[in-house]
Amino acid sequence: MATQKGKKTVLKFDSEEDVANALAKYTADLSDKFIKDKGSFTVVLSGGTLIDTMRKLAEQPYKDSVDWSKWWIFWVDERVVPLDHDDSNYKLASDGFLSKVPIPSSNIYAINDKESPEGAATDYEGRVKQLVEGKVLPLSAVSGFPKFDLMLLGMGPDGHVASLFPTRSQRHEKERLVTFITDSPKPPPPRITFTFPVINSASEIAMVITGAELANMVDVVLGSGLTADGIPLPATEVSAEEELTWFLDEDAASKLQTSE
Ligand SMILES: O=C(O)[C@H](O)[C@@H](O)[C@H](O)[C@H](O)COP(=O)(O)O
C-alpha cells in the first residue's frame, strides 16, 4: 500500500517541567478535537519516564475539563509480568495517571497477564481487531491497519521505541498488529509490542524525551539516523499520518547539531 508521511515538528523546552505543561495542553487539545470529531479519544501509552511527564494532565484545569468518559487506553508495549508487578507498564500508568482520572475501567486495555508472551500478543491483537469490528477503531485508509488517535512514546538510549529494538527482528514485522519478544535487551526480557505498521498508522504521535542521557541519541535520530556502525535506528522509522511531535527538554536537546 502507498505510504504517506505526515508532518514532523520538533519542540524544545527550557525544562522538564515545561515539557510536562506543554504535553498536558497538547493532549487535552487533541482530546477535545477527536471527541468533537468522532466521539472518542484512543490513546496509546508507553512505559518509562513518559507517565511521570504526563502528570499535569491529571491536575487542574485538565482534570475537570477533559471528557475522560470518552477516553480509551492501550499500551504500545508491555512487559509480560503480572499487572501488579513493579515492572508492569500497566501498574506504572495506573499508579501515576489512570488512578487519578475517571476513565471507564472497561475502556482500559491491559494485557492478559496469565498468558505467555506469544499468547498475550495474540490475545491483545484479537482484542484490537474486535474494536475495529465494533467501529471503536477505524482502519487507516493509507495502511489498512488500525488507526489510533494518539500515541505517546518514549525512546531508549539505544534508539528503541515501544519494544522494537535495533538488534531484534520484531522491528521488521509487517503483517501482525502485535508481536512478542522473549529476549528484550532492556529488562525484563518478555514483552509484547505494537508493530511499526500500527504505530505509523496513528493520527498523532508524541515522542517525549527528557534528560541528558538521551541527548546523543536525539542528535543521531534527528540527524543522520544511523549509529556509528551504520545501523538504522527504530526511532527514525516512526511517523504519524497527521503529525509527529517531538517534545524535548533542554538536556535532551543539548547535543542537537541539526537545524531541527
Ligand atoms: O516498557 C518500556 O520499556 C517502554 O515502553 C519503552 O519503550 C520506553 O518507552 C523507552 O525505553 C523509553 O524509556 P525511558 O522514558 O525510561 O527512557
CSV table of C-alpha atoms and ligand atoms in Angstrom, one decimal:
chain,number,residue,atom,x,y,z
A,1,MET,CA,0.0,0.0,0.0
A,2,ALA,CA,1.1,3.6,-0.5
A,3,THR,CA,2.7,5.2,2.4
A,4,GLN,CA,2.2,8.7,3.4
A,5,LYS,CA,4.5,10.7,5.6
A,6,GLY,CA,2.8,13.2,8.0
A,7,LYS,CA,4.3,16.4,9.3
A,8,LYS,CA,7.2,16.3,11.8
A,9,THR,CA,7.6,19.1,14.4
A,10,VAL,CA,10.4,19.3,17.0
A,11,LEU,CA,9.6,21.4,20.1
A,12,LYS,CA,12.3,22.3,22.6
A,13,PHE,CA,11.6,23.5,26.1
A,14,ASP,CA,13.7,25.0,28.8
A,15,SER,CA,12.9,22.4,31.4
A,16,GLU,CA,11.2,19.0,32.1
A,17,GLU,CA,8.5,21.0,33.9
A,18,ASP,CA,7.8,23.0,30.7
A,19,VAL,CA,7.6,19.7,28.7
A,20,ALA,CA,5.1,18.4,31.2
A,21,ASN,CA,3.0,21.5,30.9
A,22,ALA,CA,3.1,21.5,27.1
A,23,LEU,CA,2.4,17.8,26.9
A,24,ALA,CA,-0.7,18.2,29.1
A,25,LYS,CA,-2.1,21.0,26.9
A,26,TYR,CA,-1.3,19.2,23.7
A,27,THR,CA,-3.0,16.0,24.9
A,28,ALA,CA,-6.0,17.9,26.3
A,29,ASP,CA,-6.4,19.8,23.0
A,30,LEU,CA,-6.3,16.6,21.0
A,31,SER,CA,-8.8,15.0,23.3
A,32,ASP,CA,-11.2,17.9,22.7
A,33,LYS,CA,-10.6,17.7,18.9
A,34,PHE,CA,-11.0,14.0,18.5
A,35,ILE,CA,-14.1,13.8,20.8
A,36,LYS,CA,-15.7,16.6,18.9
A,37,ASP,CA,-14.9,15.0,15.6
A,38,LYS,CA,-15.6,11.3,16.3
A,39,GLY,CA,-17.0,10.9,19.9
A,40,SER,CA,-14.0,9.1,21.4
A,41,PHE,CA,-10.3,9.5,22.0
A,42,THR,CA,-8.0,6.5,21.7
A,43,VAL,CA,-4.6,6.9,23.5
A,44,VAL,CA,-1.7,4.5,23.4
A,45,LEU,CA,0.8,4.8,26.3
A,46,SER,CA,4.4,3.5,26.6
A,47,GLY,CA,6.3,2.9,29.8
A,48,GLY,CA,9.4,4.6,31.1
A,49,THR,CA,9.5,8.3,32.1
A,50,LEU,CA,6.5,9.2,30.0
A,51,ILE,CA,4.0,8.5,32.7
A,52,ASP,CA,5.7,11.0,35.1
A,53,THR,CA,5.9,13.6,32.3
A,54,MET,CA,2.1,13.2,31.9
A,55,ARG,CA,1.5,14.2,35.5
A,56,LYS,CA,0.0,17.7,34.7
A,57,LEU,CA,-2.9,16.1,32.8
A,58,ALA,CA,-4.2,14.7,36.0
A,59,GLU,CA,-4.2,18.2,37.5
A,60,GLN,CA,-6.4,21.2,37.0
A,61,PRO,CA,-7.6,22.6,34.7
A,62,TYR,CA,-7.4,19.4,32.7
A,63,LYS,CA,-8.7,17.1,35.5
A,64,ASP,CA,-12.1,18.7,35.3
A,65,SER,CA,-12.1,20.0,31.7
A,66,VAL,CA,-11.2,16.8,29.8
A,67,ASP,CA,-14.1,14.4,29.0
A,68,TRP,CA,-12.4,11.3,30.4
A,69,SER,CA,-15.5,9.2,29.8
A,70,LYS,CA,-14.7,9.2,26.1
A,71,TRP,CA,-11.0,8.0,26.5
A,72,TRP,CA,-9.8,4.6,25.6
A,73,ILE,CA,-6.3,3.5,26.8
A,74,PHE,CA,-3.9,1.0,25.2
A,75,TRP,CA,-0.2,0.2,25.6
A,76,VAL,CA,2.3,0.4,22.7
A,77,ASP,CA,4.3,-2.2,24.6
A,78,GLU,CA,4.0,-4.1,27.8
A,79,ARG,CA,6.2,-6.3,29.9
A,80,VAL,CA,4.8,-9.8,30.3
A,81,VAL,CA,4.6,-9.8,34.1
A,82,PRO,CA,1.6,-9.7,36.5
A,83,LEU,CA,-0.3,-6.4,36.3
A,84,ASP,CA,0.6,-5.7,39.9
A,85,HIS,CA,4.3,-6.3,39.4
A,86,ASP,CA,6.7,-3.3,39.7
A,87,ASP,CA,7.9,-3.9,36.1
A,88,SER,CA,4.4,-3.7,34.7
A,89,ASN,CA,3.7,-0.7,32.4
A,90,TYR,CA,0.0,-1.0,33.4
A,91,LYS,CA,0.9,-0.6,37.0
A,92,LEU,CA,3.2,2.4,36.2
A,93,ALA,CA,0.3,4.1,34.3
A,94,SER,CA,-2.3,3.1,36.8
A,95,ASP,CA,-0.4,4.4,39.8
A,96,GLY,CA,0.9,7.6,38.1
A,97,PHE,CA,-2.1,8.6,35.9
A,98,LEU,CA,-5.1,6.3,35.5
A,99,SER,CA,-6.0,6.1,39.2
A,100,LYS,CA,-6.3,9.9,39.2
A,101,VAL,CA,-8.7,10.5,36.3
A,102,PRO,CA,-12.2,8.9,35.7
A,103,ILE,CA,-11.6,6.8,32.5
A,104,PRO,CA,-14.1,3.9,32.5
A,105,SER,CA,-12.3,0.8,33.5
A,106,SER,CA,-13.9,-1.1,30.6
A,107,ASN,CA,-12.0,1.3,28.2
A,108,ILE,CA,-8.6,0.4,29.7
A,109,TYR,CA,-6.9,-2.4,27.6
A,110,ALA,CA,-4.3,-4.0,29.9
A,111,ILE,CA,-2.7,-7.2,28.6
A,112,ASN,CA,-3.8,-10.6,29.7
A,113,ASP,CA,-1.1,-11.3,32.3
A,114,LYS,CA,-2.0,-15.0,32.5
A,115,GLU,CA,-0.6,-15.7,29.1
A,116,SER,CA,2.8,-16.5,27.7
A,117,PRO,CA,4.4,-13.6,25.6
A,118,GLU,CA,3.1,-15.2,22.4
A,119,GLY,CA,-0.4,-15.8,23.9
A,120,ALA,CA,-0.5,-12.3,25.3
A,121,ALA,CA,0.4,-10.8,21.9
A,122,THR,CA,-2.3,-12.9,20.1
A,123,ASP,CA,-4.9,-12.0,22.8
A,124,TYR,CA,-4.1,-8.3,22.5
A,125,GLU,CA,-4.2,-8.4,18.7
A,126,GLY,CA,-7.6,-10.1,18.9
A,127,ARG,CA,-9.0,-7.5,21.2
A,128,VAL,CA,-7.8,-4.7,19.0
A,129,LYS,CA,-9.4,-6.4,16.0
A,130,GLN,CA,-12.7,-6.7,17.9
A,131,LEU,CA,-12.6,-2.9,18.5
A,132,VAL,CA,-12.1,-2.5,14.7
A,133,GLU,CA,-15.2,-4.7,14.1
A,134,GLY,CA,-17.1,-2.7,16.7
A,135,LYS,CA,-16.1,0.5,15.0
A,136,VAL,CA,-14.3,1.9,18.0
A,137,LEU,CA,-11.1,1.9,16.0
A,138,PRO,CA,-11.1,2.9,12.3
A,139,LEU,CA,-8.7,1.4,9.8
A,140,SER,CA,-6.2,3.7,8.2
A,141,ALA,CA,-7.1,4.5,4.6
A,142,VAL,CA,-3.4,4.6,3.9
A,143,SER,CA,-2.1,1.4,5.5
A,144,GLY,CA,-5.2,-0.7,6.2
A,145,PHE,CA,-4.0,-1.0,9.8
A,146,PRO,CA,-6.0,0.1,12.9
A,147,LYS,CA,-5.7,3.8,13.4
A,148,PHE,CA,-5.3,5.1,17.0
A,149,ASP,CA,-5.8,8.9,17.7
A,150,LEU,CA,-2.6,9.5,19.8
A,151,MET,CA,0.4,7.5,20.7
A,152,LEU,CA,2.7,8.8,23.5
A,153,LEU,CA,6.1,7.3,23.0
A,154,GLY,CA,9.5,7.4,24.8
A,155,MET,CA,12.8,6.4,23.3
A,156,GLY,CA,15.6,4.4,24.8
A,157,PRO,CA,19.3,5.3,24.7
A,158,ASP,CA,19.8,2.7,22.0
A,159,GLY,CA,17.2,4.3,19.8
A,160,HIS,CA,14.4,1.8,20.5
A,161,VAL,CA,10.8,2.7,20.6
A,162,ALA,CA,8.0,0.5,22.1
A,163,SER,CA,9.7,-2.9,22.3
A,164,LEU,CA,11.2,-2.6,18.8
A,165,PHE,CA,15.0,-2.7,19.4
A,166,PRO,CA,17.7,-2.0,16.8
A,167,THR,CA,19.1,-5.6,17.1
A,168,ARG,CA,15.9,-7.6,17.2
A,169,SER,CA,13.7,-8.8,14.3
A,170,GLN,CA,10.4,-7.5,15.7
A,171,ARG,CA,11.1,-4.1,14.2
A,172,HIS,CA,10.8,-5.6,10.7
A,173,GLU,CA,7.3,-7.2,11.3
A,174,LYS,CA,5.0,-6.0,8.5
A,175,GLU,CA,1.9,-8.3,8.9
A,176,ARG,CA,1.0,-8.6,12.6
A,177,LEU,CA,-0.5,-5.8,14.7
A,178,VAL,CA,1.1,-7.0,17.9
A,179,THR,CA,4.2,-9.2,18.3
A,180,PHE,CA,6.2,-10.5,21.2
A,181,ILE,CA,9.8,-10.7,22.3
A,182,THR,CA,11.4,-13.0,24.9
A,183,ASP,CA,14.9,-11.6,24.8
A,184,SER,CA,14.5,-7.8,25.1
A,185,PRO,CA,17.8,-6.2,25.7
A,186,LYS,CA,16.1,-3.8,28.1
A,187,PRO,CA,14.8,-5.9,31.1
A,188,PRO,CA,12.5,-7.5,31.7
A,189,PRO,CA,13.1,-9.8,28.6
A,190,PRO,CA,9.5,-11.0,27.9
A,191,ARG,CA,7.3,-8.3,26.3
A,192,ILE,CA,4.6,-7.7,23.7
A,193,THR,CA,4.6,-4.7,21.4
A,194,PHE,CA,2.7,-3.0,18.7
A,195,THR,CA,4.4,-3.3,15.3
A,196,PHE,CA,5.5,-0.4,13.1
A,197,PRO,CA,2.6,-0.7,10.7
A,198,VAL,CA,0.3,0.0,13.7
A,199,ILE,CA,2.5,2.7,15.2
A,200,ASN,CA,2.9,4.5,11.9
A,201,SER,CA,-0.9,4.4,11.2
A,202,ALA,CA,-1.6,6.6,14.3
A,203,SER,CA,-3.1,10.1,13.6
A,204,GLU,CA,-0.8,11.8,16.0
A,205,ILE,CA,2.4,10.7,17.8
A,206,ALA,CA,4.3,12.5,20.5
A,207,MET,CA,7.9,11.4,21.2
A,208,VAL,CA,8.5,12.6,24.7
A,209,ILE,CA,12.2,12.8,25.6
A,210,THR,CA,13.7,14.3,28.7
A,211,GLY,CA,17.1,14.0,30.3
A,212,ALA,CA,20.8,14.4,29.3
A,213,GLU,CA,21.3,10.6,28.9
A,214,LEU,CA,19.2,10.7,25.7
A,215,ALA,CA,20.9,13.8,24.2
A,216,ASN,CA,23.4,11.9,22.0
A,217,MET,CA,20.6,9.6,20.6
A,218,VAL,CA,18.3,12.6,20.0
A,219,ASP,CA,21.0,14.1,17.9
A,220,VAL,CA,21.6,10.9,15.9
A,221,VAL,CA,17.9,10.2,15.4
A,222,LEU,CA,17.1,13.8,14.3
A,223,GLY,CA,20.3,13.9,12.3
A,224,SER,CA,21.7,11.0,10.3
A,225,GLY,CA,19.5,8.4,11.8
A,226,LEU,CA,22.4,5.9,11.8
A,227,THR,CA,24.6,4.5,14.5
A,228,ALA,CA,28.4,4.7,14.1
A,229,ASP,CA,28.3,1.2,12.6
A,230,GLY,CA,25.5,2.2,10.2
A,231,ILE,CA,22.6,0.5,11.8
A,232,PRO,CA,19.3,2.4,11.1
A,233,LEU,CA,17.5,3.1,14.4
A,234,PRO,CA,13.9,2.2,15.1
A,235,ALA,CA,13.2,5.7,16.4
A,236,THR,CA,13.9,7.1,12.9
A,237,GLU,CA,11.2,4.9,11.5
A,238,VAL,CA,8.4,6.5,13.5
A,239,SER,CA,6.0,8.6,11.5
A,240,ALA,CA,2.4,9.6,12.1
A,241,GLU,CA,-0.3,10.0,9.5
A,242,GLU,CA,-1.1,13.6,10.6
A,243,GLU,CA,1.8,14.8,12.8
A,244,LEU,CA,4.7,13.5,14.8
A,245,THR,CA,5.7,16.0,17.5
A,246,TRP,CA,9.0,15.7,19.4
A,247,PHE,CA,8.9,17.2,22.9
A,248,LEU,CA,12.5,17.7,24.2
A,249,ASP,CA,13.7,19.4,27.3
A,250,GLU,CA,16.9,21.4,27.3
A,251,ASP,CA,19.0,18.4,28.4
A,252,ALA,CA,17.7,16.1,25.8
A,253,ALA,CA,18.2,18.8,23.1
A,254,SER,CA,21.6,19.8,24.3
A,255,LYS,CA,23.6,17.9,21.6
A,256,LEU,CA,21.4,18.7,18.7
A,257,GLN,CA,23.6,19.8,15.8
A,258,THR,CA,20.9,19.9,13.2
A,259,SER,CA,18.7,22.9,12.3
A,260,GLU,CA,15.6,21.0,13.7
B,1,LIG,O1,8.3,-0.7,28.5
B,1,LIG,C1,9.2,0.0,28.1
B,1,LIG,O2,10.4,-0.3,28.4
B,1,LIG,C2,8.8,1.3,27.4
B,1,LIG,O3,7.6,1.3,26.9
B,1,LIG,C3,9.9,1.7,26.5
B,1,LIG,O4,9.6,1.6,25.2
B,1,LIG,C4,10.2,3.1,26.9
B,1,LIG,O5,9.2,4.0,26.4
B,1,LIG,C5,11.6,3.5,26.4
B,1,LIG,O6,12.5,2.6,26.8
B,1,LIG,C6,11.9,4.9,27.0
B,1,LIG,O7,12.1,4.7,28.4
B,1,LIG,P1,12.5,6.0,29.2
B,1,LIG,O8,11.4,7.0,29.1
B,1,LIG,O9,12.6,5.4,30.6
B,1,LIG,O10,13.8,6.4,28.7
